[in-house]
Coordinates of C-alpha atoms in Angstrom, one line a residue:
M1 CA -44.6 50.7 153.1
V2 CA -43.2 50.7 156.4
I3 CA -40.9 47.0 157.2
V4 CA -39.1 47.1 160.4
H5 CA -35.8 45.8 160.6
D6 CA -35.1 46.4 164.5
E7 CA -35.4 43.2 166.9
R8 CA -36.0 44.4 169.3
M9 CA -39.0 47.1 167.7
L10 CA -43.0 46.5 168.5
R11 CA -44.7 46.6 164.9
L12 CA -48.2 46.6 165.8
M13 CA -50.1 46.8 162.1
P14 CA -53.7 48.8 162.2
V15 CA -56.5 46.8 160.1
G16 CA -59.9 49.0 159.2
D17 CA -62.2 50.8 157.4
S18 CA -62.9 54.1 156.8
M19 CA -62.7 55.2 160.4
T20 CA -59.3 53.8 160.6
I21 CA -57.7 54.8 156.8
G22 CA -59.8 58.2 158.2
S23 CA -59.9 61.5 155.0
A24 CA -58.0 64.0 154.4
G25 CA -57.1 66.3 157.3
E26 CA -57.9 63.8 159.7
H27 CA -55.1 63.0 162.7
T28 CA -56.9 59.3 163.0
W29 CA -57.1 57.6 165.9
R30 CA -54.0 55.5 164.3
Y31 CA -51.7 58.9 165.6
R32 CA -53.8 58.9 168.9
L33 CA -52.5 55.2 169.6
W34 CA -48.9 56.0 168.8
Q35 CA -48.5 58.8 170.5
H36 CA -49.6 56.8 173.3
L37 CA -47.4 54.5 173.3
C38 CA -44.3 56.8 172.4
A39 CA -45.1 57.7 175.6
T40 CA -46.0 54.7 177.6
Y41 CA -44.3 51.7 176.6
G42 CA -41.2 51.8 177.4
G43 CA -39.2 50.4 173.8
P44 CA -39.5 50.9 170.3
C45 CA -42.9 50.5 168.1
S46 CA -43.8 51.3 165.5
L47 CA -47.0 51.2 163.1
V48 CA -46.5 49.2 159.8
G49 CA -48.8 47.4 157.1
P50 CA -48.4 48.1 152.7
R51 CA -50.1 51.0 152.9
E52 CA -49.5 54.6 153.7
T53 CA -52.2 56.9 152.4
L54 CA -55.5 58.2 154.2
Y55 CA -58.7 58.9 151.6
D56 CA -59.4 61.5 149.5
K57 CA -63.4 62.7 149.4
A58 CA -62.4 65.4 146.7
T59 CA -61.2 62.3 144.7
D60 CA -63.2 59.5 145.9
T61 CA -59.9 57.7 146.3
P62 CA -56.9 56.8 148.8
T63 CA -54.5 59.1 147.9
S64 CA -53.6 61.9 149.6
Y65 CA -50.7 62.3 152.4
A66 CA -52.7 65.1 154.2
Y67 CA -53.0 64.0 157.4
A68 CA -53.5 66.8 159.7
E69 CA -50.2 65.7 162.0
P70 CA -47.6 63.6 159.2
D71 CA -44.6 63.0 161.4
F72 CA -45.7 59.2 162.6
P73 CA -45.6 56.5 161.2
R74 CA -48.5 56.1 159.0
A75 CA -48.3 52.8 157.6
H76 CA -51.4 50.2 157.9
L77 CA -54.2 48.5 156.3
A78 CA -57.0 49.8 155.9
G79 CA -59.8 51.0 153.7
W80 CA -62.2 53.5 152.9
G81 CA -65.4 50.7 152.1
E82 CA -63.7 47.4 153.8
G83 CA -64.5 45.0 155.9
W84 CA -63.3 41.4 157.2
V85 CA -64.4 40.3 154.0
H86 CA -61.9 42.2 152.0
M87 CA -59.4 42.3 154.6
A88 CA -59.1 38.1 154.9
P89 CA -57.5 37.8 152.1
L90 CA -55.3 40.2 152.6
I91 CA -54.0 40.0 155.9
A92 CA -51.0 36.8 155.0
Q93 CA -49.3 38.6 153.0
A94 CA -49.4 41.6 154.6
V95 CA -47.7 40.2 158.0
R96 CA -45.1 38.4 156.3
E97 CA -43.8 41.5 154.5
T98 CA -44.1 43.8 158.0
R99 CA -43.6 41.5 160.4
A100 CA -45.7 42.5 162.3
D101 CA -46.4 41.3 166.3
V102 CA -49.9 42.8 166.5
L103 CA -53.1 43.9 164.3
L104 CA -55.4 46.1 165.4
V105 CA -58.8 45.6 164.0
S106 CA -61.5 47.3 164.0
L107 CA -64.1 46.0 161.5
G108 CA -68.0 44.7 160.0
L109 CA -69.3 47.7 160.1
I110 CA -69.0 47.5 156.1
D111 CA -70.1 44.2 156.2
L112 CA -72.7 44.3 158.1
G113 CA -74.1 46.8 156.0
F114 CA -73.4 46.5 152.7
Y115 CA -72.3 42.6 152.8
T116 CA -73.0 39.4 155.1
N117 CA -75.1 39.0 157.9
A118 CA -73.7 38.2 161.9
E119 CA -73.0 34.8 161.5
Q120 CA -70.6 34.8 157.7
T121 CA -69.3 38.1 159.4
A122 CA -68.2 35.7 162.1
E123 CA -66.5 33.0 160.0
N124 CA -64.8 35.9 158.3
V125 CA -63.4 36.5 160.9
R126 CA -61.9 33.3 161.8
R127 CA -61.3 33.4 158.7
F128 CA -58.9 36.4 158.9
V129 CA -57.1 35.0 161.8
A130 CA -56.6 31.5 160.2
Q131 CA -54.3 33.6 158.2
A132 CA -52.7 35.7 159.9
R133 CA -51.4 32.7 161.5
T134 CA -50.2 31.8 158.1
A135 CA -47.9 34.4 158.3
N136 CA -46.2 34.8 162.2
P137 CA -47.9 31.6 163.9
R138 CA -47.2 33.7 167.0
I139 CA -49.3 37.0 166.1
R140 CA -51.1 39.3 168.8
M141 CA -54.1 40.7 168.2
V142 CA -56.4 42.6 169.5
L143 CA -60.7 42.9 167.7
L144 CA -63.0 45.9 168.4
P145 CA -66.1 46.2 168.2
V146 CA -68.4 47.3 165.8
I147 CA -69.0 50.9 167.4
P148 CA -72.1 53.4 168.0
N149 CA -73.2 54.7 164.4
I150 CA -75.7 56.3 163.5
R151 CA -77.8 53.3 160.6
A152 CA -77.6 51.8 164.4
Q153 CA -79.1 54.1 165.7
A154 CA -82.0 54.8 162.8
D155 CA -82.1 50.8 161.9
A156 CA -83.7 48.5 164.0
P157 CA -82.7 45.7 162.0
F158 CA -79.2 46.6 161.3
A159 CA -78.6 47.4 165.4
A160 CA -79.5 44.0 165.9
Q161 CA -77.2 42.1 163.2
V162 CA -74.6 44.7 165.3
E163 CA -75.1 43.8 168.5
L164 CA -75.3 40.3 167.3
F165 CA -71.7 40.1 165.1
N166 CA -70.1 41.7 168.3
E167 CA -71.9 38.8 170.8
L168 CA -70.7 36.5 168.0
L169 CA -67.0 38.5 168.0
A170 CA -66.4 38.1 171.5
K171 CA -67.2 34.4 171.3
T172 CA -65.0 34.0 168.4
T173 CA -62.4 35.8 169.9
A174 CA -62.6 33.4 173.2
D175 CA -62.5 30.2 171.4
L176 CA -59.6 31.0 169.2
D177 CA -57.2 32.8 171.6
E178 CA -54.1 30.6 172.0
P179 CA -51.2 30.9 174.6
G180 CA -48.9 31.5 171.4
S181 CA -51.1 33.9 169.5
P182 CA -53.3 35.5 171.9
L183 CA -56.8 37.6 171.0
L184 CA -57.8 39.7 173.1
A185 CA -61.1 41.6 172.7
A186 CA -61.4 45.2 172.9
S187 CA -64.2 46.5 175.0
L188 CA -66.6 49.8 173.5
P189 CA -65.2 53.0 174.0
P190 CA -67.0 53.9 177.1
S191 CA -69.2 57.1 176.9
Y192 CA -68.9 57.1 172.5
D193 CA -71.5 58.8 171.4
I194 CA -72.7 59.6 168.1
H195 CA -73.3 63.2 168.2
T196 CA -70.1 64.3 169.8
D197 CA -67.6 61.7 168.8
T198 CA -68.3 61.7 165.8
Y199 CA -68.7 64.3 162.8
D200 CA -71.8 62.8 160.6
G201 CA -72.8 60.0 163.2
T202 CA -70.3 56.8 162.1
H203 CA -66.4 58.6 161.3
P204 CA -64.8 59.8 164.4
N205 CA -63.9 63.3 165.3
A206 CA -60.4 65.0 167.7
S207 CA -62.4 63.0 170.4
G208 CA -64.0 59.8 169.5
E209 CA -60.4 59.2 167.9
H210 CA -59.3 59.7 171.0
K211 CA -61.9 57.2 172.1
I212 CA -60.5 54.4 170.1
A213 CA -57.0 54.6 170.0
A214 CA -57.9 54.4 174.9
A215 CA -59.9 51.2 173.3
F216 CA -57.1 49.8 172.1
A217 CA -54.7 50.7 175.0
G218 CA -56.2 49.5 177.5
A219 CA -56.9 45.9 175.9
M220 CA -53.1 46.3 175.7
Y221 CA -52.4 47.2 178.9
E222 CA -55.5 44.9 180.5
G223 CA -54.0 42.3 179.0
W224 CA -50.9 41.8 178.6
G225 CA -49.5 44.6 180.5
L226 CA -47.6 46.5 177.1
G227 CA -48.2 50.4 178.3
E228 CA -50.5 52.6 180.4
A229 CA -53.9 53.4 181.0
Y230 CA -54.9 56.0 178.4
A231 CA -54.7 59.3 179.5
A232 CA -57.9 61.6 179.4
G233 CA -56.4 64.6 177.4
R234 CA -52.9 63.0 176.3
R235 CA -52.3 64.9 173.1

């Protein structure tokens, strides 16, 4: 676990499912975003969270440290097969222990696929936000919609649930936004294509990682003036 004590440090916590934790051998969008912020933020920043590992497909466990680029802050709160319903009970303690300033959240696909419908998932978003604020009343959050995936392309009822949830997520973000604890709705990554930006229709490859990182970076730059717009081709 990474806990930072420098008050000048910007502490960002990636929160997500399999697309955020990543699997053995990957860079992850977390790395791409951290690299971008190191070049553009203009001050010290780090990734924080209670977990550090990647998912190991060989053992079906989140126990791998085999990052493609290990030299970066690996901390996060992400899990293979986890969603809003799983993270809402965990977020207060994670924020409290790491003293996170900003939450970068990419969740929803798992919820809609296995646990809750769009309306129930939106209620868990509200629960998540409320719990995070109990630990840090000034926490900032960027919430990413459910991005294109192969199930939504092949399953029309599921695609309708994704569309409805993304609409509810935007509304919930606007409803819960507060001056002292602002929320931003990130845009869907432009030109995201499951055939060229994923390796299996769902999980991002290198270009997909960059596009997800760009979605978070763009929201923070446009909404808060933090860093810069994501430079295409940055490595």
